[in-house]
């Protein structure tokens, strides 16, 4: 085997047979549930032409397109703002100064603890009580930025702290300041490492725009409620839910696809390839998984020990040069 996971044993014949049976049973159950759902929709008349005839009007699709644009515009502004706020909060929480780190920690924990809907309602219904009127669009956007920015800050901070300490030490060794180490060395690696989590959080941001319907923001869910409540067409809530749900799914899939393309392009960057990790340890012979773990751990310990020895040698050499200069100055005197 060219590559073997040290945390997962290859299943044997019995395990393979059991997994196949479980897979078949799962497929059968899912098909049965879908068939039952279709049957109930047909029995209750939700698949009849009368329930779906409302989608035969161009005006309805124009309203859906307008609501989709409202959803996307709120998402785009909120995504950019949340990323910017996440970077600022993450850098603040990573500060070496307690008087900077503690206030940022309080802000992050506070924003994460407040539900997005409460933030939206506070912006839209609460601020007018003190003389500040806010449009539904900005109430939705600001609430999404505040919550998702705090979550992304923790994602970025975790990515930075998961990097080996030698990365920062190498930056300091070549004369970089804390800002340079963060900007040039740590943040790019942390973003690449945490990109899947960042993408997942952006998808959550897109779906959370639906909460804007509570404060009368004319997005997809708000439009779905308006269309589904048409009594002249039999209140087609189920057909509208299916159509709007398909629009949400298509939008989220498109966002994930774009993020995957960006991730592939980043991974194909020559700088990223040049700094890629070496090939993993392979199981060329009859080596157990435990032995592979020990080999990898010993390699890591050896690299860390070499780095420590090099640092000590550089410090000793620098101190020797200083002592020689002092001795030369004393001889001249």
Coordinates of C-alpha atoms in Angstrom, one line a residue:
X1 CA 0.0 0.0 0.0
X2 CA 1.4 3.4 -1.0
X3 CA -0.4 5.4 1.6
X4 CA -1.9 3.9 4.8
X5 CA -3.8 5.8 7.5
X6 CA -2.4 5.2 10.9
X7 CA -5.7 5.9 12.5
X8 CA -7.9 3.5 10.5
X9 CA -7.5 -0.2 10.0
X10 CA -8.5 -1.7 6.6
X11 CA -11.8 -3.6 7.1
X12 CA -11.7 -7.4 6.8
X13 CA -14.1 -9.6 4.8
X14 CA -16.8 -9.6 7.5
X15 CA -16.6 -5.9 8.0
X16 CA -16.9 -5.3 4.3
X17 CA -19.9 -7.6 4.0
X18 CA -21.5 -5.8 7.0
X19 CA -20.8 -2.4 5.5
X20 CA -22.5 -3.4 2.3
X21 CA -25.6 -4.7 4.1
X22 CA -25.8 -1.5 6.1
X23 CA -25.4 0.6 2.9
X24 CA -28.2 -1.3 1.1
X25 CA -30.5 -1.1 4.1
X26 CA -29.9 2.7 4.3
X27 CA -30.7 3.1 0.6
X28 CA -33.9 1.1 1.0
X29 CA -35.0 3.1 3.9
X30 CA -34.3 6.4 2.2
X31 CA -36.2 5.3 -1.0
X32 CA -39.1 4.2 1.1
X33 CA -39.3 7.5 2.9
X34 CA -39.2 9.4 -0.4
X35 CA -41.9 7.2 -1.8
X36 CA -44.1 7.7 1.2
X37 CA -43.6 11.5 1.0
X38 CA -44.5 11.6 -2.7
X39 CA -47.6 9.5 -2.0
X40 CA -48.7 11.8 0.8
X41 CA -48.2 14.9 -1.4
X42 CA -50.2 13.3 -4.2
X43 CA -53.0 12.1 -1.8
X44 CA -53.4 15.6 -0.3
X45 CA -53.5 17.3 -3.8
X46 CA -50.2 19.2 -3.4
X47 CA -48.9 17.7 -6.7
X48 CA -52.0 18.7 -8.7
X49 CA -51.8 21.3 -11.4
X50 CA -54.0 23.7 -9.5
X51 CA -51.4 24.1 -6.8
X52 CA -48.6 24.7 -9.3
X53 CA -50.3 26.9 -11.8
X54 CA -49.1 30.0 -10.0
X55 CA -45.6 29.4 -11.3
X56 CA -46.9 29.7 -14.8
X57 CA -46.9 33.6 -14.5
X58 CA -43.8 35.5 -15.5
X59 CA -44.6 38.1 -12.8
X60 CA -44.1 35.5 -10.1
X61 CA -40.7 34.5 -11.4
X62 CA -39.8 38.2 -11.6
X63 CA -40.6 38.6 -7.9
X64 CA -38.6 35.5 -7.0
X65 CA -35.7 36.8 -9.0
X66 CA -35.9 40.1 -7.1
X67 CA -36.1 38.3 -3.8
X68 CA -33.0 36.2 -4.8
X69 CA -31.1 39.4 -5.6
X70 CA -32.0 40.8 -2.2
X71 CA -30.8 37.6 -0.6
X72 CA -27.5 37.6 -2.5
X73 CA -26.9 41.3 -2.0
X74 CA -27.3 41.0 1.8
X75 CA -25.1 37.9 1.8
X76 CA -22.3 39.5 -0.2
X77 CA -22.1 42.6 1.9
X78 CA -22.4 40.5 5.1
X79 CA -19.7 38.0 3.9
X80 CA -17.2 40.8 3.2
X81 CA -17.9 42.5 6.4
X82 CA -17.8 39.3 8.5
X83 CA -14.4 38.4 7.0
X84 CA -13.0 41.8 7.7
X85 CA -14.4 41.8 11.3
X86 CA -13.1 38.3 11.8
X87 CA -9.6 39.3 10.9
X88 CA -9.6 42.3 13.2
X89 CA -11.1 40.4 16.2
X90 CA -8.7 37.4 15.6
X91 CA -5.6 39.7 15.6
X92 CA -6.9 41.4 18.7
X93 CA -7.3 38.1 20.5
X94 CA -3.9 37.0 19.5
X95 CA -2.3 40.1 20.9
X96 CA 0.5 39.7 23.5
X97 CA -0.9 42.7 25.5
X98 CA -3.6 41.8 28.0
X99 CA -5.2 45.3 27.8
X100 CA -5.9 44.6 24.1
X101 CA -6.6 40.9 24.3
X102 CA -9.2 40.9 27.1
X103 CA -11.6 43.6 25.6
X104 CA -11.5 41.8 22.2
X105 CA -12.2 38.5 24.0
X106 CA -15.2 40.0 25.7
X107 CA -16.5 41.4 22.4
X108 CA -16.1 38.1 20.6
X109 CA -17.8 36.0 23.3
X110 CA -20.6 38.5 23.6
X111 CA -21.4 38.6 19.9
X112 CA -21.2 34.8 19.7
X113 CA -23.7 34.4 22.5
X114 CA -26.4 36.6 21.0
X115 CA -28.7 34.9 18.4
X116 CA -28.7 36.5 15.0
X117 CA -32.5 37.0 15.1
X118 CA -32.3 39.0 18.3
X119 CA -29.6 41.2 16.8
X120 CA -31.8 41.8 13.7
X121 CA -34.8 42.7 15.9
X122 CA -32.7 44.9 18.1
X123 CA -31.5 46.8 15.0
X124 CA -34.9 47.1 13.4
X125 CA -37.3 47.4 16.3
X126 CA -35.1 48.5 19.2
X127 CA -33.1 51.4 17.7
X128 CA -36.1 53.5 16.7
X129 CA -36.9 53.7 20.4
X130 CA -33.8 55.9 20.8
X131 CA -34.4 57.9 17.6
X132 CA -32.4 55.8 15.1
X133 CA -34.3 54.3 12.2
X134 CA -32.7 51.5 10.2
X135 CA -33.7 49.9 7.0
X136 CA -34.3 46.2 7.0
X137 CA -31.4 45.6 4.7
X138 CA -28.9 47.1 7.0
X139 CA -30.4 45.5 10.1
X140 CA -29.9 42.1 8.4
X141 CA -26.4 42.9 7.2
X142 CA -25.1 44.3 10.5
X143 CA -26.5 41.4 12.5
X144 CA -24.9 38.9 10.2
X145 CA -21.6 40.7 10.2
X146 CA -21.5 40.9 14.0
X147 CA -22.3 37.2 14.6
X148 CA -20.5 35.6 11.7
X149 CA -17.5 37.9 12.2
X150 CA -17.1 36.7 15.8
X151 CA -17.3 33.1 14.7
X152 CA -14.8 33.5 11.9
X153 CA -12.4 35.3 14.3
X154 CA -12.3 32.1 16.4
X155 CA -11.8 30.0 13.2
X156 CA -8.8 32.2 12.2
X157 CA -7.4 32.3 15.7
X158 CA -7.6 28.5 16.0
X159 CA -5.9 28.2 12.6
X160 CA -3.0 30.4 13.7
X161 CA -2.6 28.7 17.0
X162 CA -2.6 25.2 15.3
X163 CA 0.6 26.1 13.4
X164 CA 3.9 24.9 14.8
X165 CA 5.6 27.4 17.1
X166 CA 8.7 27.1 14.9
X167 CA 6.9 29.1 12.2
X168 CA 6.7 32.2 14.3
X169 CA 10.2 31.6 15.8
X170 CA 11.7 31.5 12.3
X171 CA 10.1 34.8 11.4
X172 CA 11.5 36.4 14.5
X173 CA 14.9 34.9 13.8
X174 CA 15.1 36.7 10.5
X175 CA 14.2 40.0 12.1
X176 CA 10.4 40.3 11.5
X177 CA 8.2 42.1 13.9
X178 CA 4.9 40.6 15.3
X179 CA 2.9 42.2 12.5
X180 CA 5.2 40.9 9.8
X181 CA 5.2 37.4 11.2
X182 CA 1.4 37.4 11.4
X183 CA 0.9 38.9 7.9
X184 CA 3.6 37.1 6.0
X185 CA 3.9 33.7 7.7
X186 CA 1.0 32.8 10.0
X187 CA -2.2 34.2 8.5
X188 CA -1.7 32.8 5.0
X189 CA -1.1 29.3 6.3
X190 CA -4.0 29.6 8.8
X191 CA -6.4 30.7 6.1
X192 CA -5.4 27.8 3.8
X193 CA -5.8 25.3 6.6
X194 CA -9.2 26.6 7.8
X195 CA -10.6 27.4 4.4
X196 CA -13.2 24.6 4.5
X197 CA -14.5 25.8 7.8
X198 CA -14.6 29.4 6.5
X199 CA -16.6 28.2 3.5
X200 CA -19.0 26.3 5.7
X201 CA -19.6 29.4 7.8
X202 CA -20.2 31.6 4.7
X203 CA -22.8 29.0 3.6
X204 CA -24.4 29.5 7.0
X205 CA -24.4 33.2 6.5
X206 CA -26.2 32.8 3.2
X207 CA -28.9 30.7 4.8
X208 CA -29.2 33.0 7.8
X209 CA -30.4 35.8 5.5
X210 CA -33.8 34.0 5.6
X211 CA -34.1 35.4 9.2
X212 CA -34.6 38.8 7.6
X213 CA -38.2 37.8 6.7
X214 CA -39.1 38.3 10.4
X215 CA -38.3 42.0 10.0
X216 CA -40.0 42.3 6.6
X217 CA -36.9 42.2 4.5
X218 CA -38.0 41.2 1.0
X219 CA -35.8 38.2 0.6
X220 CA -36.6 34.6 -0.6
X221 CA -38.3 33.4 2.5
X222 CA -40.4 36.5 2.8
X223 CA -41.5 36.2 -0.9
X224 CA -42.2 32.5 -0.3
X225 CA -44.7 33.4 2.5
X226 CA -46.4 36.0 0.3
X227 CA -46.8 33.6 -2.7
X228 CA -47.8 30.7 -0.5
X229 CA -50.5 32.7 1.2
X230 CA -52.4 33.4 -2.1
X231 CA -55.9 32.1 -1.4
X232 CA -56.9 32.3 -5.1
X233 CA -54.5 29.5 -5.9
X234 CA -55.3 27.3 -2.9
X235 CA -52.5 28.5 -0.7
X236 CA -49.7 26.6 -2.3
X237 CA -47.3 26.5 0.6
X238 CA -45.8 23.1 -0.3
X239 CA -45.1 23.9 -3.9
X240 CA -43.6 27.2 -3.0
X241 CA -41.5 25.6 -0.3
X242 CA -40.2 23.1 -2.8
X243 CA -39.3 25.8 -5.4
X244 CA -37.7 28.2 -3.0
X245 CA -35.9 25.3 -1.3
X246 CA -34.5 24.3 -4.6
X247 CA -33.3 27.9 -5.2
X248 CA -31.5 27.9 -1.8
X249 CA -29.9 24.6 -2.5
X250 CA -28.7 25.7 -6.0
X251 CA -27.3 28.9 -4.5
X252 CA -25.4 27.1 -1.7
X253 CA -24.1 24.5 -4.1
X254 CA -22.8 27.3 -6.4
X255 CA -21.1 29.0 -3.5
X256 CA -19.4 25.8 -2.5
X257 CA -18.3 25.2 -6.0
X258 CA -16.8 28.6 -6.3
X259 CA -15.0 28.2 -3.0
X260 CA -13.7 24.8 -4.2
X261 CA -12.3 26.4 -7.3
X262 CA -10.6 29.1 -5.2
X263 CA -9.1 26.5 -2.9
X264 CA -7.7 24.5 -5.8
X265 CA -6.1 27.6 -7.3
X266 CA -4.6 28.5 -4.0
X267 CA -3.2 25.0 -3.6
X268 CA -1.7 25.2 -7.1
X269 CA 0.2 28.4 -6.3
X270 CA 3.9 27.8 -6.8
X271 CA 4.7 29.3 -3.4
X272 CA 2.2 26.9 -1.7
X273 CA 3.6 23.9 -3.6
X274 CA 7.2 24.8 -2.8
X275 CA 6.3 25.0 0.9
X276 CA 4.3 21.9 0.9
X277 CA 4.8 19.2 3.5
X278 CA 7.0 16.2 2.6
X279 CA 5.5 12.9 1.5
X280 CA 3.9 10.9 4.3
X281 CA 5.4 7.9 5.8
X282 CA 4.4 4.8 3.8
X283 CA 4.0 1.3 4.9
X284 CA 6.5 -0.3 2.6
X285 CA 6.9 -3.5 4.6
X286 CA 5.0 -5.4 7.3
X287 CA 4.8 -2.4 9.6
X288 CA 2.0 -2.0 12.1
X289 CA 0.0 1.2 12.5
X290 CA 1.4 1.7 16.0
X291 CA 5.0 1.5 14.6
X292 CA 4.1 4.0 11.9
X293 CA 2.8 6.4 14.6
X294 CA 6.0 6.0 16.5
X295 CA 8.1 6.6 13.4
X296 CA 6.2 9.8 12.6
X297 CA 6.4 11.0 16.2
X298 CA 10.1 10.3 16.3
X299 CA 10.6 12.3 13.1
X300 CA 8.8 15.2 14.5
X301 CA 10.8 15.1 17.7
X302 CA 14.0 15.0 15.8
X303 CA 13.1 18.0 13.7
X304 CA 12.1 19.9 16.8
X305 CA 15.4 19.0 18.5
X306 CA 17.4 20.1 15.5
X307 CA 15.6 23.4 15.5
X308 CA 16.3 23.9 19.2
X309 CA 20.0 23.0 18.8
X310 CA 20.3 25.4 15.9
X311 CA 18.7 28.2 17.9
X312 CA 21.1 27.5 20.9
X313 CA 24.1 27.5 18.5
X314 CA 23.0 30.8 16.9
X315 CA 22.6 32.4 20.4
X316 CA 25.9 31.1 21.6
X317 CA 27.7 32.3 18.4
X318 CA 26.1 35.8 18.8
X319 CA 27.2 35.9 22.5
X320 CA 30.7 34.9 21.5
X321 CA 30.9 37.7 18.9
X322 CA 29.7 40.2 21.5
X323 CA 32.3 38.9 24.0
X324 CA 35.1 39.2 21.4
X325 CA 34.1 42.8 20.6
X326 CA 34.1 43.7 24.2
X327 CA 37.5 42.1 24.7
X328 CA 38.9 44.0 21.6
X329 CA 37.5 47.3 23.0
X330 CA 39.2 46.6 26.3
X331 CA 42.6 45.8 24.7
X332 CA 42.5 49.0 22.7
X333 CA 41.8 51.0 25.9

